Structure formats: C-alpha cells, structure tokens
Amino acid sequence: MFDEAAEIQLVPGGATIRVLRSWAPGASEGRRIAASEAAAIAEVLLSGSAASFGFRELVQRLLLVGNRDPRPALARLLMDEFVTIAVADTRGLWLGPGVRPREDRPTPGPELPRREPGWVAVSVVDADEPGRSFAGAQFRLRLPDNSLRSDALDDAGGVRVEDVTSGRCWFELTDVPRTPGAPG
C-alpha cells in the first residue's frame, strides 16, 4: 500500500504543503484541494522527486487503468480524496526552552606565569656500535607548536634547537650515512 501523505513545494523556494488523504490522521486541519492547484500538485507528484515517493504506486495504478496521461486522473483524485495542510517554515527557529546564564561559573584563578622558551637537544648513539658517528645524518624534528625543523646532525652526531615552547617533541632520522663518519 502506498503512503498517504507527501510534503511538496509547488514552486521552488515557495511554501511547503503537506498532501494527505482526507481520512488520514490530522486531515481535519487541512483544506480541500481546488481545481486550480490540483493540476500543479499532480505535476509535482509525477515529477519523480523523493517527496512524491508515496504516490508512485497510485500513479502506477492510474496508468494500468489505461490513462496515457495520468495528470488529469490524478488531479481529479486529489480534489476528491486529498486535502492540503500548510507546513510552517521552522528553519532557524528554536522552539526549545530559553538558555539561562549559569550561576555556578567558576571564578577565574590567578594568572599562571608565562614560561620562557627553552631548548631541546638530541644526541644520536648506536647501542650496537658505540663508536659509530652519525655526523651529517639528516633529521626531522617536530616541535610542540607543531612546526617542523629539518637539518643535518653536527660533527658530534647531535643537534640543539633554541626557542622551543615546553611540550613533547618528535625526532626522526631521515637519511643515515652508510659508512661511519661519511655524510649522507
């Protein structure tokens, strides 16, 4: 059985109406469909839009009866058995309770002292070959502010970066020399 209602707009951007069977719940609030708007409603319902889904079976039945053009038969059926109800446009309208300011807001605490920027230092050592040098190895260092520093390790296989805010850093070797002490 097909649905007994659909919400449609007769013109794009126009008011939305609900079309439903005259005996359906809530139909007592509706008004009969006049001949002047029955053809327009039939046209929208035959357009195949998602809103007209519930009327597809009804249209198929009208076509099976032998109607080559179901518009006049659907318009007649709309006037005889359906009513329309205007649907209020509630977009952007809040119908819930009002928002009251909270009474229990915490009082602001003392302002924390600003930390001066610090530094981070990394020394790369091979646990299996303690004498191996990583001088010139390329690295990437992601700092706490999410900035990225890329460079090469110094002659001692280390790096020191100044003006770093406190937090965690992430260090990665990107290109390690093949022979000890030889640059990339």
PDB file of C-alpha atoms in Angstrom:
ATOM      1  CA  MET A   1       0.000   0.000   0.000  1.00  0.00           C
ATOM      2  CA  PHE A   2       1.279   3.468  -0.763  1.00  0.00           C
ATOM      3  CA  ASP A   3       1.868   6.172   1.806  1.00  0.00           C
ATOM      4  CA  GLU A   4      -0.982   8.508   2.436  1.00  0.00           C
ATOM      5  CA  ALA A   5       0.983  11.779   2.526  1.00  0.00           C
ATOM      6  CA  ALA A   6       3.783  13.775   0.918  1.00  0.00           C
ATOM      7  CA  GLU A   7       5.368  17.168   1.567  1.00  0.00           C
ATOM      8  CA  ILE A   8       5.939  19.185  -1.593  1.00  0.00           C
ATOM      9  CA  GLN A   9       6.714  22.699  -2.826  1.00  0.00           C
ATOM     10  CA  LEU A  10       4.640  23.838  -5.774  1.00  0.00           C
ATOM     11  CA  VAL A  11       7.292  26.346  -6.841  1.00  0.00           C
ATOM     12  CA  PRO A  12      10.997  26.208  -5.967  1.00  0.00           C
ATOM     13  CA  GLY A  13      11.596  28.215  -2.811  1.00  0.00           C
ATOM     14  CA  GLY A  14       7.853  28.521  -2.228  1.00  0.00           C
ATOM     15  CA  ALA A  15       5.837  27.406   0.753  1.00  0.00           C
ATOM     16  CA  THR A  16       5.777  23.706   1.589  1.00  0.00           C
ATOM     17  CA  ILE A  17       2.427  21.934   1.730  1.00  0.00           C
ATOM     18  CA  ARG A  18       1.517  18.501   3.001  1.00  0.00           C
ATOM     19  CA  VAL A  19      -0.814  16.499   0.769  1.00  0.00           C
ATOM     20  CA  LEU A  20      -2.674  13.714   2.567  1.00  0.00           C
ATOM     21  CA  ARG A  21      -5.755  11.519   2.333  1.00  0.00           C
ATOM     22  CA  SER A  22      -8.854  13.218   3.652  1.00  0.00           C
ATOM     23  CA  TRP A  23      -9.416  10.368   6.115  1.00  0.00           C
ATOM     24  CA  ALA A  24      -5.805  10.255   7.389  1.00  0.00           C
ATOM     25  CA  PRO A  25      -4.959  11.385  10.940  1.00  0.00           C
ATOM     26  CA  GLY A  26      -4.592  15.172  11.053  1.00  0.00           C
ATOM     27  CA  ALA A  27      -6.535  15.718   7.828  1.00  0.00           C
ATOM     28  CA  SER A  28      -9.293  17.563   9.684  1.00  0.00           C
ATOM     29  CA  GLU A  29      -6.891  20.554   9.859  1.00  0.00           C
ATOM     30  CA  GLY A  30      -6.476  20.581   6.086  1.00  0.00           C
ATOM     31  CA  ARG A  31      -8.448  22.152   3.284  1.00  0.00           C
ATOM     32  CA  ARG A  32      -9.838  20.606   0.135  1.00  0.00           C
ATOM     33  CA  ILE A  33      -7.714  20.925  -2.992  1.00  0.00           C
ATOM     34  CA  ALA A  34      -9.123  23.350  -5.528  1.00  0.00           C
ATOM     35  CA  ALA A  35      -9.096  22.531  -9.248  1.00  0.00           C
ATOM     36  CA  SER A  36      -6.649  25.376  -9.892  1.00  0.00           C
ATOM     37  CA  GLU A  37      -3.962  23.841  -7.697  1.00  0.00           C
ATOM     38  CA  ALA A  38      -4.780  20.150  -8.292  1.00  0.00           C
ATOM     39  CA  ALA A  39      -3.019  20.176 -11.680  1.00  0.00           C
ATOM     40  CA  ALA A  40       0.094  21.813 -10.204  1.00  0.00           C
ATOM     41  CA  ILE A  41       0.198  19.302  -7.328  1.00  0.00           C
ATOM     42  CA  ALA A  42      -0.281  16.407  -9.775  1.00  0.00           C
ATOM     43  CA  GLU A  43       2.633  17.716 -11.848  1.00  0.00           C
ATOM     44  CA  VAL A  44       4.928  17.811  -8.798  1.00  0.00           C
ATOM     45  CA  LEU A  45       3.820  14.342  -7.669  1.00  0.00           C
ATOM     46  CA  LEU A  46       4.523  12.940 -11.154  1.00  0.00           C
ATOM     47  CA  SER A  47       7.971  14.539 -11.264  1.00  0.00           C
ATOM     48  CA  GLY A  48       9.553  11.564  -9.512  1.00  0.00           C
ATOM     49  CA  SER A  49      11.022  13.561  -6.640  1.00  0.00           C
ATOM     50  CA  ALA A  50      11.690  11.896  -3.303  1.00  0.00           C
ATOM     51  CA  ALA A  51       8.702  13.725  -1.777  1.00  0.00           C
ATOM     52  CA  SER A  52       6.365  12.007  -4.235  1.00  0.00           C
ATOM     53  CA  PHE A  53       7.618   8.506  -3.415  1.00  0.00           C
ATOM     54  CA  GLY A  54       4.407   7.550  -1.623  1.00  0.00           C
ATOM     55  CA  PHE A  55       2.353   8.384  -4.691  1.00  0.00           C
ATOM     56  CA  ARG A  56       4.269   6.205  -7.170  1.00  0.00           C
ATOM     57  CA  GLU A  57       2.068   3.179  -6.590  1.00  0.00           C
ATOM     58  CA  LEU A  58      -1.034   5.338  -7.021  1.00  0.00           C
ATOM     59  CA  VAL A  59       0.307   6.687 -10.328  1.00  0.00           C
ATOM     60  CA  GLN A  60       1.126   3.145 -11.497  1.00  0.00           C
ATOM     61  CA  ARG A  61      -2.477   2.120 -10.782  1.00  0.00           C
ATOM     62  CA  LEU A  62      -3.767   5.093 -12.764  1.00  0.00           C
ATOM     63  CA  LEU A  63      -1.542   4.071 -15.691  1.00  0.00           C
ATOM     64  CA  LEU A  64      -2.767   0.464 -15.514  1.00  0.00           C
ATOM     65  CA  VAL A  65      -6.363   1.652 -15.827  1.00  0.00           C
ATOM     66  CA  GLY A  66      -5.421   2.872 -19.297  1.00  0.00           C
ATOM     67  CA  ASN A  67      -4.651   6.530 -18.716  1.00  0.00           C
ATOM     68  CA  ARG A  68      -1.916   7.520 -21.154  1.00  0.00           C
ATOM     69  CA  ASP A  69      -1.508  10.807 -19.308  1.00  0.00           C
ATOM     70  CA  PRO A  70      -2.203  10.279 -15.593  1.00  0.00           C
ATOM     71  CA  ARG A  71      -2.234  14.040 -14.788  1.00  0.00           C
ATOM     72  CA  PRO A  72      -5.979  14.664 -15.245  1.00  0.00           C
ATOM     73  CA  ALA A  73      -6.933  11.468 -13.375  1.00  0.00           C
ATOM     74  CA  LEU A  74      -4.508  12.272 -10.535  1.00  0.00           C
ATOM     75  CA  ALA A  75      -5.773  15.875 -10.334  1.00  0.00           C
ATOM     76  CA  ARG A  76      -9.384  14.585 -10.089  1.00  0.00           C
ATOM     77  CA  LEU A  77      -8.367  12.080  -7.390  1.00  0.00           C
ATOM     78  CA  LEU A  78      -6.546  14.815  -5.465  1.00  0.00           C
ATOM     79  CA  MET A  79      -9.664  17.022  -5.454  1.00  0.00           C
ATOM     80  CA  ASP A  80     -11.919  14.112  -4.384  1.00  0.00           C
ATOM     81  CA  GLU A  81      -9.840  12.292  -1.757  1.00  0.00           C
ATOM     82  CA  PHE A  82      -6.992  14.521  -0.555  1.00  0.00           C
ATOM     83  CA  VAL A  83      -6.501  17.722   1.447  1.00  0.00           C
ATOM     84  CA  THR A  84      -3.538  20.064   1.907  1.00  0.00           C
ATOM     85  CA  ILE A  85      -2.043  21.496   5.059  1.00  0.00           C
ATOM     86  CA  ALA A  86       0.436  24.381   5.051  1.00  0.00           C
ATOM     87  CA  VAL A  87       3.741  23.393   6.648  1.00  0.00           C
ATOM     88  CA  ALA A  88       5.300  26.128   8.751  1.00  0.00           C
ATOM     89  CA  ASP A  89       8.879  27.026   7.846  1.00  0.00           C
ATOM     90  CA  THR A  90      10.790  26.490  11.081  1.00  0.00           C
ATOM     91  CA  ARG A  91      14.314  26.630   9.678  1.00  0.00           C
ATOM     92  CA  GLY A  92      16.485  28.567  12.114  1.00  0.00           C
ATOM     93  CA  LEU A  93      13.661  28.800  14.666  1.00  0.00           C
ATOM     94  CA  TRP A  94      14.464  27.448  18.131  1.00  0.00           C
ATOM     95  CA  LEU A  95      11.327  26.156  19.833  1.00  0.00           C
ATOM     96  CA  GLY A  96      13.062  24.728  22.896  1.00  0.00           C
ATOM     97  CA  PRO A  97      13.496  26.300  26.297  1.00  0.00           C
ATOM     98  CA  GLY A  98      15.405  29.538  26.662  1.00  0.00           C
ATOM     99  CA  VAL A  99      19.033  29.481  27.672  1.00  0.00           C
ATOM    100  CA  ARG A 100      19.790  30.988  31.053  1.00  0.00           C
ATOM    101  CA  PRO A 101      23.261  32.044  32.147  1.00  0.00           C
ATOM    102  CA  ARG A 102      24.881  29.675  34.601  1.00  0.00           C
ATOM    103  CA  GLU A 103      25.030  30.882  38.157  1.00  0.00           C
ATOM    104  CA  ASP A 104      27.789  28.481  39.153  1.00  0.00           C
ATOM    105  CA  ARG A 105      30.515  29.708  36.810  1.00  0.00           C
ATOM    106  CA  PRO A 106      33.932  29.244  38.333  1.00  0.00           C
ATOM    107  CA  THR A 107      35.752  32.377  39.272  1.00  0.00           C
ATOM    108  CA  PRO A 108      38.922  32.916  37.282  1.00  0.00           C
ATOM    109  CA  GLY A 109      42.033  31.735  39.109  1.00  0.00           C
ATOM    110  CA  PRO A 110      45.325  33.539  39.328  1.00  0.00           C
ATOM    111  CA  GLU A 111      47.074  34.038  36.033  1.00  0.00           C
ATOM    112  CA  LEU A 112      49.820  31.488  35.559  1.00  0.00           C
ATOM    113  CA  PRO A 113      53.296  32.836  34.939  1.00  0.00           C
ATOM    114  CA  ARG A 114      54.391  32.726  31.312  1.00  0.00           C
ATOM    115  CA  ARG A 115      57.129  30.261  30.618  1.00  0.00           C
ATOM    116  CA  GLU A 116      60.143  31.452  28.765  1.00  0.00           C
ATOM    117  CA  PRO A 117      61.009  29.426  25.672  1.00  0.00           C
ATOM    118  CA  GLY A 118      63.533  26.680  26.313  1.00  0.00           C
ATOM    119  CA  TRP A 119      65.569  24.390  24.134  1.00  0.00           C
ATOM    120  CA  VAL A 120      65.723  20.759  23.051  1.00  0.00           C
ATOM    121  CA  ALA A 121      68.882  18.750  22.367  1.00  0.00           C
ATOM    122  CA  VAL A 122      69.279  15.332  20.746  1.00  0.00           C
ATOM    123  CA  SER A 123      72.404  13.130  20.537  1.00  0.00           C
ATOM    124  CA  VAL A 124      72.227  10.032  18.350  1.00  0.00           C
ATOM    125  CA  VAL A 125      74.184   6.967  19.537  1.00  0.00           C
ATOM    126  CA  ASP A 126      74.208   3.446  18.116  1.00  0.00           C
ATOM    127  CA  ALA A 127      73.882   0.980  21.011  1.00  0.00           C
ATOM    128  CA  ASP A 128      75.378  -1.842  18.906  1.00  0.00           C
ATOM    129  CA  GLU A 129      78.337   0.225  17.633  1.00  0.00           C
ATOM    130  CA  PRO A 130      79.144   2.871  20.261  1.00  0.00           C
ATOM    131  CA  GLY A 131      81.961   4.294  18.143  1.00  0.00           C
ATOM    132  CA  ARG A 132      79.808   4.866  15.080  1.00  0.00           C
ATOM    133  CA  SER A 133      79.391   8.505  14.100  1.00  0.00           C
ATOM    134  CA  PHE A 134      76.097   9.920  12.874  1.00  0.00           C
ATOM    135  CA  ALA A 135      77.647  13.233  11.821  1.00  0.00           C
ATOM    136  CA  GLY A 136      75.790  14.676   8.834  1.00  0.00           C
ATOM    137  CA  ALA A 137      72.760  12.386   9.171  1.00  0.00           C
ATOM    138  CA  GLN A 138      69.554  14.141   8.093  1.00  0.00           C
ATOM    139  CA  PHE A 139      66.732  14.513  10.633  1.00  0.00           C
ATOM    140  CA  ARG A 140      63.271  15.941  11.155  1.00  0.00           C
ATOM    141  CA  LEU A 141      62.179  17.385  14.470  1.00  0.00           C
ATOM    142  CA  ARG A 142      58.509  18.183  15.145  1.00  0.00           C
ATOM    143  CA  LEU A 143      58.262  20.780  17.923  1.00  0.00           C
ATOM    144  CA  PRO A 144      55.432  21.198  20.481  1.00  0.00           C
ATOM    145  CA  ASP A 145      53.910  24.043  18.421  1.00  0.00           C
ATOM    146  CA  ASN A 146      53.642  21.511  15.535  1.00  0.00           C
ATOM    147  CA  SER A 147      56.308  23.248  13.452  1.00  0.00           C
ATOM    148  CA  LEU A 148      58.845  21.065  11.666  1.00  0.00           C
ATOM    149  CA  ARG A 149      62.619  21.555  11.562  1.00  0.00           C
ATOM    150  CA  SER A 150      64.801  19.596   9.142  1.00  0.00           C
ATOM    151  CA  ASP A 151      68.582  19.718   9.039  1.00  0.00           C
ATOM    152  CA  ALA A 152      71.728  17.599   9.467  1.00  0.00           C
ATOM    153  CA  LEU A 153      73.331  16.470  12.730  1.00  0.00           C
ATOM    154  CA  ASP A 154      76.533  18.245  13.714  1.00  0.00           C
ATOM    155  CA  ASP A 155      80.033  16.674  13.847  1.00  0.00           C
ATOM    156  CA  ALA A 156      79.257  15.087  17.231  1.00  0.00           C
ATOM    157  CA  GLY A 157      76.024  13.463  15.902  1.00  0.00           C
ATOM    158  CA  GLY A 158      73.711  15.844  17.732  1.00  0.00           C
ATOM    159  CA  VAL A 159      71.535  18.915  17.393  1.00  0.00           C
ATOM    160  CA  ARG A 160      70.314  21.659  19.733  1.00  0.00           C
ATOM    161  CA  VAL A 161      67.282  23.800  18.875  1.00  0.00           C
ATOM    162  CA  GLU A 162      66.626  27.029  20.786  1.00  0.00           C
ATOM    163  CA  ASP A 163      63.351  28.906  21.437  1.00  0.00           C
ATOM    164  CA  VAL A 164      61.176  25.828  21.914  1.00  0.00           C
ATOM    165  CA  THR A 165      57.957  26.018  23.929  1.00  0.00           C
ATOM    166  CA  SER A 166      57.541  23.320  26.560  1.00  0.00           C
ATOM    167  CA  GLY A 167      55.906  20.103  25.460  1.00  0.00           C
ATOM    168  CA  ARG A 168      56.683  16.935  23.571  1.00  0.00           C
ATOM    169  CA  CYS A 169      58.924  16.738  20.521  1.00  0.00           C
ATOM    170  CA  TRP A 170      59.181  14.036  17.897  1.00  0.00           C
ATOM    171  CA  PHE A 171      62.562  13.197  16.356  1.00  0.00           C
ATOM    172  CA  GLU A 172      63.211  11.090  13.255  1.00  0.00           C
ATOM    173  CA  LEU A 173      66.368  10.264  11.309  1.00  0.00           C
ATOM    174  CA  THR A 174      65.533  10.565   7.617  1.00  0.00           C
ATOM    175  CA  ASP A 175      68.875   9.754   5.954  1.00  0.00           C
ATOM    176  CA  VAL A 176      71.695   7.957   7.781  1.00  0.00           C
ATOM    177  CA  PRO A 177      75.185   7.776   6.184  1.00  0.00           C
ATOM    178  CA  ARG A 178      76.149   4.278   5.074  1.00  0.00           C
ATOM    179  CA  THR A 179      79.696   4.412   6.231  1.00  0.00           C
ATOM    180  CA  PRO A 180      80.538   5.701   9.691  1.00  0.00           C
ATOM    181  CA  GLY A 181      81.511   9.327   9.673  1.00  0.00           C
ATOM    182  CA  ALA A 182      80.681   9.848   5.968  1.00  0.00           C
ATOM    183  CA  PRO A 183      77.985  12.419   5.112  1.00  0.00           C
ATOM    184  CA  GLY A 184      74.697  11.163   3.519  1.00  0.00           C
TER     185      GLY A 184
END
